Coordinates of C-alpha atoms and ligand atoms in Angstrom, one line a residue:
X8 CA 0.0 0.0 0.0
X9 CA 1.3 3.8 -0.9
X10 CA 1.8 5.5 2.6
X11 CA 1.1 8.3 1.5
X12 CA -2.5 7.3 -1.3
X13 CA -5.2 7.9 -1.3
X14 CA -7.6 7.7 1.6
X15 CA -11.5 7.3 1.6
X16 CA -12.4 8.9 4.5
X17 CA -16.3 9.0 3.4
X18 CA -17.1 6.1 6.7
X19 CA -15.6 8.6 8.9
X20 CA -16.9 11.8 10.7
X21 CA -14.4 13.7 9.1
X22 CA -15.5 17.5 8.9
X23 CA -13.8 18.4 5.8
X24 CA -16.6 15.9 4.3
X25 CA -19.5 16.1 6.3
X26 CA -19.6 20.0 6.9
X27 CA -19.7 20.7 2.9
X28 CA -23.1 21.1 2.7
X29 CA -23.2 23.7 5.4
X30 CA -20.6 25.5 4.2
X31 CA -20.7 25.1 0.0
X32 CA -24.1 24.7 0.0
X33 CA -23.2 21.2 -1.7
X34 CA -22.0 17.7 -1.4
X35 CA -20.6 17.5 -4.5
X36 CA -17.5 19.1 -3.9
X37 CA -13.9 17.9 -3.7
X38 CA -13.2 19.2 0.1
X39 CA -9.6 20.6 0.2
X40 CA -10.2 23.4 3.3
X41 CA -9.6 22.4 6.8
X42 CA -5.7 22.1 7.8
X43 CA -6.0 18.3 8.1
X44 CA -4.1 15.7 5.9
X45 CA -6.4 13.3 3.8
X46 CA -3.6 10.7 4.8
X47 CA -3.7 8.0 6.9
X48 CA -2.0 8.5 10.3
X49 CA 1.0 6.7 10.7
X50 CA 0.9 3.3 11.4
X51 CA 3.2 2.9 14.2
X52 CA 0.6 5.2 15.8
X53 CA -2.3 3.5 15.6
X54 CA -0.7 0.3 16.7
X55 CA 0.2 2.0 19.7
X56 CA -3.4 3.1 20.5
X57 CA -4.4 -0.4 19.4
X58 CA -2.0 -2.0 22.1
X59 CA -3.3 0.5 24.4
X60 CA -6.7 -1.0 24.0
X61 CA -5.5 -4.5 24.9
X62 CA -6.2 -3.0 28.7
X63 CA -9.3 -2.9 29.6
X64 CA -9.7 0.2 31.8
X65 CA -9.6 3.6 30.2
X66 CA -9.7 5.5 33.0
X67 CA -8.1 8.9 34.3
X68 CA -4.5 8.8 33.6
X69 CA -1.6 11.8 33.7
X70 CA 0.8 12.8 30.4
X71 CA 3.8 10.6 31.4
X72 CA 7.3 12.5 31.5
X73 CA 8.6 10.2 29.2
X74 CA 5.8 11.8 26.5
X75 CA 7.1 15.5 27.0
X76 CA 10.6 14.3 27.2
X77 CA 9.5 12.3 23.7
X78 CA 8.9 16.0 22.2
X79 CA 11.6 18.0 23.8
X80 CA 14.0 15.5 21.9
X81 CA 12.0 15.7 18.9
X82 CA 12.8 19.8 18.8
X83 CA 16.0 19.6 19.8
X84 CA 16.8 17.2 16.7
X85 CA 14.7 18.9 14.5
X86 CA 14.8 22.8 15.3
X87 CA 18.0 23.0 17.5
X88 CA 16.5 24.2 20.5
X89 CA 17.3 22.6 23.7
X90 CA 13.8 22.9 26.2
X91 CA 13.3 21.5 29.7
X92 CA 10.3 19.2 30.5
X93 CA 8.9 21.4 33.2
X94 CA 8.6 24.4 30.8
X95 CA 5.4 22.3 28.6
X96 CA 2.1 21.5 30.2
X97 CA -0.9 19.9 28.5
X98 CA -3.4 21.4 26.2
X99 CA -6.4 20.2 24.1
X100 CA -6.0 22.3 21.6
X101 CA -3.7 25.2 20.1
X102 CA -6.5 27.6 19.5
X103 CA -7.4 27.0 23.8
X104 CA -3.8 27.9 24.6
X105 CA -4.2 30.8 22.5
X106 CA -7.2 32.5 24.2
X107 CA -5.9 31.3 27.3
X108 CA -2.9 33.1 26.8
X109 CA -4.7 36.0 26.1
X110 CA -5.8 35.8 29.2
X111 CA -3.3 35.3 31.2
X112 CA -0.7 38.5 29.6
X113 CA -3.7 41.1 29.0
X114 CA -6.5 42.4 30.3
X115 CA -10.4 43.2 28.7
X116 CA -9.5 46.4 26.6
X117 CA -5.5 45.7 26.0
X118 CA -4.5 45.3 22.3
X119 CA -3.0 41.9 21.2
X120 CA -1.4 42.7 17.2
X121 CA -1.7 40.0 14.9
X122 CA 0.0 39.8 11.1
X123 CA -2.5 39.4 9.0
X124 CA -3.5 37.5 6.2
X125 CA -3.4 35.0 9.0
X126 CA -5.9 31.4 10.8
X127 CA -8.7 33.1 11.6
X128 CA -9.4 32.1 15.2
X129 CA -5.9 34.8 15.4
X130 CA -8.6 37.3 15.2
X131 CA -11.6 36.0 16.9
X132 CA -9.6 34.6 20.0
X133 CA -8.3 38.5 20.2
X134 CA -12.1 39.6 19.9
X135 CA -14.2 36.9 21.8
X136 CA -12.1 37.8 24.8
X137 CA -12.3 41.2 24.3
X138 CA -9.3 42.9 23.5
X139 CA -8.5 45.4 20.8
X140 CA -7.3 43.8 17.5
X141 CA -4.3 45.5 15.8
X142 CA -4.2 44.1 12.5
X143 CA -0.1 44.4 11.0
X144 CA -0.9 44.2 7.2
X145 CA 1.9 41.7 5.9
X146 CA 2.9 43.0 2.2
X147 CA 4.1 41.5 -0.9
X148 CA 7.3 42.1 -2.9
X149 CA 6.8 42.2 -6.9
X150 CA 7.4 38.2 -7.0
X151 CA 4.9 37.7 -4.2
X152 CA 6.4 36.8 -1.2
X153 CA 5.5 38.5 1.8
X154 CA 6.7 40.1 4.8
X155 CA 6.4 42.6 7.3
X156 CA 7.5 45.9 8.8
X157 CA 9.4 46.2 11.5
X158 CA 9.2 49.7 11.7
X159 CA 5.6 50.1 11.3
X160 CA 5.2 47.5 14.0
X161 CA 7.0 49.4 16.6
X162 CA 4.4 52.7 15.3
X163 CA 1.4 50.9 16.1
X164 CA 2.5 49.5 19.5
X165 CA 1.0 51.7 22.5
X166 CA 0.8 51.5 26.2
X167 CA -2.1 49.1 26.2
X168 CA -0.3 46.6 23.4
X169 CA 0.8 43.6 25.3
X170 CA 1.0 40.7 23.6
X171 CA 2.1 39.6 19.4
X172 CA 0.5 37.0 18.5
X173 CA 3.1 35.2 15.9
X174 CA 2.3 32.5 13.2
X175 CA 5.7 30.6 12.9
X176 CA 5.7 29.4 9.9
X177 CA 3.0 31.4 8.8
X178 CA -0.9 30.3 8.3
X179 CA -2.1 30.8 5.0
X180 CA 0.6 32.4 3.3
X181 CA 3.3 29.6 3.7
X182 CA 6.2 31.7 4.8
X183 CA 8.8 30.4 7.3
X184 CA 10.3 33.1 8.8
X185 CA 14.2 33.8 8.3
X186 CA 16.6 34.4 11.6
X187 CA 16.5 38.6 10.5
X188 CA 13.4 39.0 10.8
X189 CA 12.2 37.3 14.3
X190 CA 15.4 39.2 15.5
X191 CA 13.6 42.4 14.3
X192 CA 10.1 41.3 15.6
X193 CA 11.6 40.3 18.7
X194 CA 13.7 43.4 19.7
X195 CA 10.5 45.6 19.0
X196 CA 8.5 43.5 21.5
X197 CA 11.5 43.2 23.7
X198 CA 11.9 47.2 23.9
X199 CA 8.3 47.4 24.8
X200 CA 7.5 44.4 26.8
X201 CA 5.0 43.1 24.2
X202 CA 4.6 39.2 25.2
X203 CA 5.2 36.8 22.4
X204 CA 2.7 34.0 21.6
X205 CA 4.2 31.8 19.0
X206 CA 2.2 29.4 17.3
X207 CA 4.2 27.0 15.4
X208 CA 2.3 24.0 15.2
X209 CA 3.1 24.2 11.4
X210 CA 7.0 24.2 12.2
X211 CA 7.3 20.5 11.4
X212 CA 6.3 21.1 7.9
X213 CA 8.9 23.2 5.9
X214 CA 10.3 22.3 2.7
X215 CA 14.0 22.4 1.4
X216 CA 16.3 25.0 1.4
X217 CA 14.2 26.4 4.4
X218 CA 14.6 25.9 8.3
X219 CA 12.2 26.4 10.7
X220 CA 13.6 28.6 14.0
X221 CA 11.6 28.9 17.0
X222 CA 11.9 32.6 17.9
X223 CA 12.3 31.6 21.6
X224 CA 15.4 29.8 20.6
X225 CA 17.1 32.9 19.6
X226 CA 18.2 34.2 22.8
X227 CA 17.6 34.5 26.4
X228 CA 16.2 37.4 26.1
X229 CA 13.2 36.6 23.4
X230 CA 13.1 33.1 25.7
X231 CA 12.3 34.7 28.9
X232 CA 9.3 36.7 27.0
X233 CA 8.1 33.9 24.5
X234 CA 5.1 31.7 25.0
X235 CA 5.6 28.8 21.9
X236 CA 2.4 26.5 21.6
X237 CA 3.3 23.3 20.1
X238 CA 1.8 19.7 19.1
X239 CA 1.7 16.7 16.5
X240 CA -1.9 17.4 15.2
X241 CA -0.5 18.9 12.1
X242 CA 2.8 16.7 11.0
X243 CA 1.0 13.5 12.4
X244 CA -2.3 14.2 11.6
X245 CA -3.6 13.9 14.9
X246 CA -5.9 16.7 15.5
X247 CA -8.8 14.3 16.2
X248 CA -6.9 13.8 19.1
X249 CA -7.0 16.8 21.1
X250 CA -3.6 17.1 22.5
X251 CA -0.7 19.6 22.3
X252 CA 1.4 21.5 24.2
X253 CA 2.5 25.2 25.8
X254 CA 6.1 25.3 26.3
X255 CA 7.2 28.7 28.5
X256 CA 10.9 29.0 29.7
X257 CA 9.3 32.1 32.1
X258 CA 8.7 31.2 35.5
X259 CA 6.8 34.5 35.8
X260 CA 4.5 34.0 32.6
X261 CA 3.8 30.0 33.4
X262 CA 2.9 30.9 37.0
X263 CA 0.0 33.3 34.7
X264 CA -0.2 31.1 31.9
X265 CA -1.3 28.1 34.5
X266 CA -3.5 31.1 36.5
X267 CA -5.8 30.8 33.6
X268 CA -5.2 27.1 32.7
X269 CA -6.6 26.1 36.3
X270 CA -9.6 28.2 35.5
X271 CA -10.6 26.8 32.3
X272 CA -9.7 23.2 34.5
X273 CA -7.7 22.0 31.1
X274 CA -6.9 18.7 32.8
X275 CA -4.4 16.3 31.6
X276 CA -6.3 14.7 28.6
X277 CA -7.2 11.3 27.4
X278 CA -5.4 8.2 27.7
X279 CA -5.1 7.2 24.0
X280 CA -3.7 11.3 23.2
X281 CA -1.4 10.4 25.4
X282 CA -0.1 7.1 23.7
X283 CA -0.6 8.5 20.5
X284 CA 1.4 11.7 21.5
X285 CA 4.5 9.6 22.4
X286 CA 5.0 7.3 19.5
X287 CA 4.4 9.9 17.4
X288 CA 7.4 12.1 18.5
X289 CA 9.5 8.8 19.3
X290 CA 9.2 6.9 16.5
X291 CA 8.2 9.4 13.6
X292 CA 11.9 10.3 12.1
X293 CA 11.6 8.5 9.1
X294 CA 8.0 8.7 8.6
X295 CA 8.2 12.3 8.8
X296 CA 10.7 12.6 6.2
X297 CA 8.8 10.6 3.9
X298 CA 5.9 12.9 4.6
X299 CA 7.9 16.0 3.6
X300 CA 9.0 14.2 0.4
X301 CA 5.1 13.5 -0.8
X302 CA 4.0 16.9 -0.3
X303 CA 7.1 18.4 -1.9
X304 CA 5.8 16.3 -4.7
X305 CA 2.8 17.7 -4.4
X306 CA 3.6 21.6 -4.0
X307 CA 6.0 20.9 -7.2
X308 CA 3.3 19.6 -9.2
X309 CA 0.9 22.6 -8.3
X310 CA 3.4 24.9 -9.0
X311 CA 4.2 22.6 -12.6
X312 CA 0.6 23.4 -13.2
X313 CA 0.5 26.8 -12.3
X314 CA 3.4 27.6 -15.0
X315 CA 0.8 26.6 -17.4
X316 CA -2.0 28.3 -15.9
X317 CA -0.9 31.3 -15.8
X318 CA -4.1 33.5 -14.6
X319 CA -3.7 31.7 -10.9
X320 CA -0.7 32.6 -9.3
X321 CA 1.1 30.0 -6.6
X322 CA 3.9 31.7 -4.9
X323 CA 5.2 27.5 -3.3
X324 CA 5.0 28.0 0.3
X325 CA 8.2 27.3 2.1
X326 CA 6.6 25.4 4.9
X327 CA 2.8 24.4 5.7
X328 CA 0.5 22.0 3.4
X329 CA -1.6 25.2 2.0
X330 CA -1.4 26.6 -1.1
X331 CA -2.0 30.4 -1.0
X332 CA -3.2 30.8 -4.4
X333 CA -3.5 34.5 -5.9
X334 CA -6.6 34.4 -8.4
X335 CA -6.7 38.3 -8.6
X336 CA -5.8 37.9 -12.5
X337 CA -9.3 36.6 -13.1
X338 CA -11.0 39.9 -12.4
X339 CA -13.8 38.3 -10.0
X340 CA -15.1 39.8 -6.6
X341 CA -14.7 37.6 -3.3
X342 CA -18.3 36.1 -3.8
X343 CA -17.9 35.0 -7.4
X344 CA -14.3 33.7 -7.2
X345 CA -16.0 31.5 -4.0
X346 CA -18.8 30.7 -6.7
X347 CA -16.6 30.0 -9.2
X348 CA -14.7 27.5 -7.2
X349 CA -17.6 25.9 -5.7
X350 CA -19.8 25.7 -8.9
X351 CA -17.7 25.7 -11.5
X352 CA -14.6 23.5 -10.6
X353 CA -16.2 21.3 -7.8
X354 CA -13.6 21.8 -5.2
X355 CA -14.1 22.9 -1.5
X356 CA -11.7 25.6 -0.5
X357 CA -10.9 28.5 2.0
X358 CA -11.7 32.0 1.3
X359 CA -9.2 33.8 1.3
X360 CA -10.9 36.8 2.8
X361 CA -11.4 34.7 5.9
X362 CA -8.2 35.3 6.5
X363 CA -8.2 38.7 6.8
X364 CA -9.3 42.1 4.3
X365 CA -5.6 41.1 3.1
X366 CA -6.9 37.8 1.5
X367 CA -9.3 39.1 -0.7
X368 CA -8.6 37.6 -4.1
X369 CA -7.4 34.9 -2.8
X370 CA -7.9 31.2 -2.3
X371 CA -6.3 28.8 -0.1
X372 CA -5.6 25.0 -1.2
X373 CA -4.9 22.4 1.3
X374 CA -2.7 19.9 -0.8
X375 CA -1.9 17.7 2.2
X376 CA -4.1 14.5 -0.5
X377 CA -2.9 11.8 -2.5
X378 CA -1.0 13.0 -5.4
X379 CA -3.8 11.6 -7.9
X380 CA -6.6 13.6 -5.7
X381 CA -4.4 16.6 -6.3
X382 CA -4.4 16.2 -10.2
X383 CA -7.6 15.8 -10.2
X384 CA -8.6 18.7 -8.4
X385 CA -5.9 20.7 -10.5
X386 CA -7.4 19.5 -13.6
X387 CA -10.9 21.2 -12.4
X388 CA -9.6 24.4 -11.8
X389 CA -7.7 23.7 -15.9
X390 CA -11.3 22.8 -17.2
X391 CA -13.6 25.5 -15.5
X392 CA -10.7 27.9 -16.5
X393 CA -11.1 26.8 -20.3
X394 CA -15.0 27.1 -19.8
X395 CA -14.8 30.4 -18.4
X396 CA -12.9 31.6 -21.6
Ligands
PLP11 C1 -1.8 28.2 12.8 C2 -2.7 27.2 13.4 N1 -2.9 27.2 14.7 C3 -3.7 26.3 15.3 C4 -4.5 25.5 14.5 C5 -5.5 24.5 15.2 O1 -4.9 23.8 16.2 P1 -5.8 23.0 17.2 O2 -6.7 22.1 16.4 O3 -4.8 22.3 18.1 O4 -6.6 24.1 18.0 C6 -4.4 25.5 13.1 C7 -5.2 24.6 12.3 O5 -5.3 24.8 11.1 C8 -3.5 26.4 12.6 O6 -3.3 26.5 11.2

């Protein structure tokens, strides 16, 4: 069997299928939106669950040391950054840690600055809890790549501005950011005491000639103000599983940080996350790098395609499974481009205004499928192209 073929998941409850008609409107559509892999999960992963389940009694249990110690080896071999066990705790999900974390480093009616195109619970997190949204516009060079503004940054930061919430690498627009420029974004929130929340649950997925750096790896400093939420739901496709981590070198911000995590009563999780959680990091080196080789495969072939299709633009991320795919060139507004992609070419995909006023035009591709599934849904987009014509 092909690890990495293709995968009916139609017996499943898997949202990306059974949410299409809420959202499109329709069942017929090739789903290619939520930031999960139609992959299967690895195997040596599931057999661990499945030996799990040779016990009979799933009861409470705590997130063994020999887990976190599973994924501080994990970064250390992977992103060359050296963190202690007692600096992670347990969380169900990224998005939690994020509003808990707004929580615990501002109060209602602070401002928490966001880059934006950017996941959208970035912005409603920031809302929902009610503080002020800055929105940092990131901007594109002439060949498309994007970036921000250190300058501008440190304008828009004021008294009540007390926390950056960072996408590392960076949700939809693919970019892994480069050693400069968290130095730059880190001495402007270091000269104002802005609290960095770094989300870099993507930081397993980066593609050659790129290198993922966690920003609180770069010094003391920028460790000592960093918050870093971590966890295997994206490069094991595990997010059915509810599990990652916080990792926070700060005694002062974990003593807040767990303030707010007793409130909420986060717990410790579920017995097969935790299994799962382990193997995943312990015995995932060589699965993972045949991972990265099938969707370099299939980022190559998008961008093959795109060379001949030349009114959609792809700009190949350099980390993440999303294609951020500029359709601007086809002269529709937000609602028809949606339309057109829905309608027209069958396929289920992300708005890209949803990610922000800074999306508009846009469309974002999840290519995390079977090669075949992705020519098929390339060819689609070729046809409805032709018939637009
Ligand atoms: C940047 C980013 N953070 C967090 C999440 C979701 O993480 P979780 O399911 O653990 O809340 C996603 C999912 O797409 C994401 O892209």
């Amino acid at each position: 069997m092909d690890e990495f073929g293709e995968i009916d998941r139609s017996g499943s409850n898997a949202e990306k299928y059974t949410l299409r008609q809420k959202l499109f409107g329709t069942d017929n559509v090739q789903p290619m939106w939520v930031a999960d892999m139609d992959l299967a999960t690895p195997v040596y992963v599931l057999d661990a669950v499945r030996e799990r389940l040779i016990h009979p009694v799933l009861g409470y249990e705590i997130m063994k040391d020999s887990a976190y110690e599973a994924q501080c080896k994990w970064i250390h071999e992977h992103h060359d950054w050296e963190i202690k066990r007692e600096w992670l705790s347990y969380s169900p999900s990224v998005v939690a840690s994020i509003g808990c974390a707004i929580r615990a480093f501002s109060d209602e009616g602070d401002e928490v600055i966001v880059m934006s195109p950017v996941y959208p619970p970035f912005f409603s997190m920031v809302n929902e809890n009610n503080r002020h949204l800055i929105t940092h516009s990131l901007t594109q060079n002439s060949e498309g790549g994007y970036g921000f503004d250190s300058e501008l940054l440190r304008t828009q930061i004021t008294p009540k501005t007390k926390i950056l919430l960072l996408c590392s690498p960076h949700n939809p627009i693919g970019r892994v950011w480069r050693k400069n420029e968290l130095l730059a974004l880190g001495a402007v929130c270091l000269e104002y005491g802005v609290v960095i929340v770094s989300d870099e649950v993507h930081s397993d997925i980066v593609y050659e000639g790129h290198a993922h750096i966690p920003i609180a790896s770069l010094s003391d400093e920028l460790s000592e103000c960093t918050v870093t939420l971590l966890g295997p739901g994206k490069t094991f496709n595990m997010a059915g599983f509810g599990i990652s981590t916080v990792c926070i070198a700060s005694k002062k911000l974990r003593d807040l940080y767990d303030g707010q995590r007793r409130l909420v009563h986060f717990g410790d999780g579920a017995v097969l996350s935790h299994v799962a959680f382990e193997a995943a990091y312990t015995y995932g080196k060589e699965w993972h790098k045949a991972l990265i080789d099938h969707l370099q495969t299939n980022r190559d072939t998008i961008a093959q395609w795109s060379a001949q299709n030349t009114q959609i633009r792809f700009i190949p991320p350099q980390g993440t499974y999303l294609a951020w795919v500029d359709c601007r060139k086809l002269g529709m507004g937000d609602r028809e481009l949606r339309e057109f992609f829905i309608q027209k070419a069958g396929l289920g995909l992300s708005a890209g205004l949803s990610f922000g006023r800074e999306g508009s035009g846009f469309m974002r591709l999840n290519f995390a499928v079977s090669t075949s599934a992705l020519e098929i849904a390339l060819a689609k987009i070729g046809t409805a192209l032709k018939e637009r014509k």
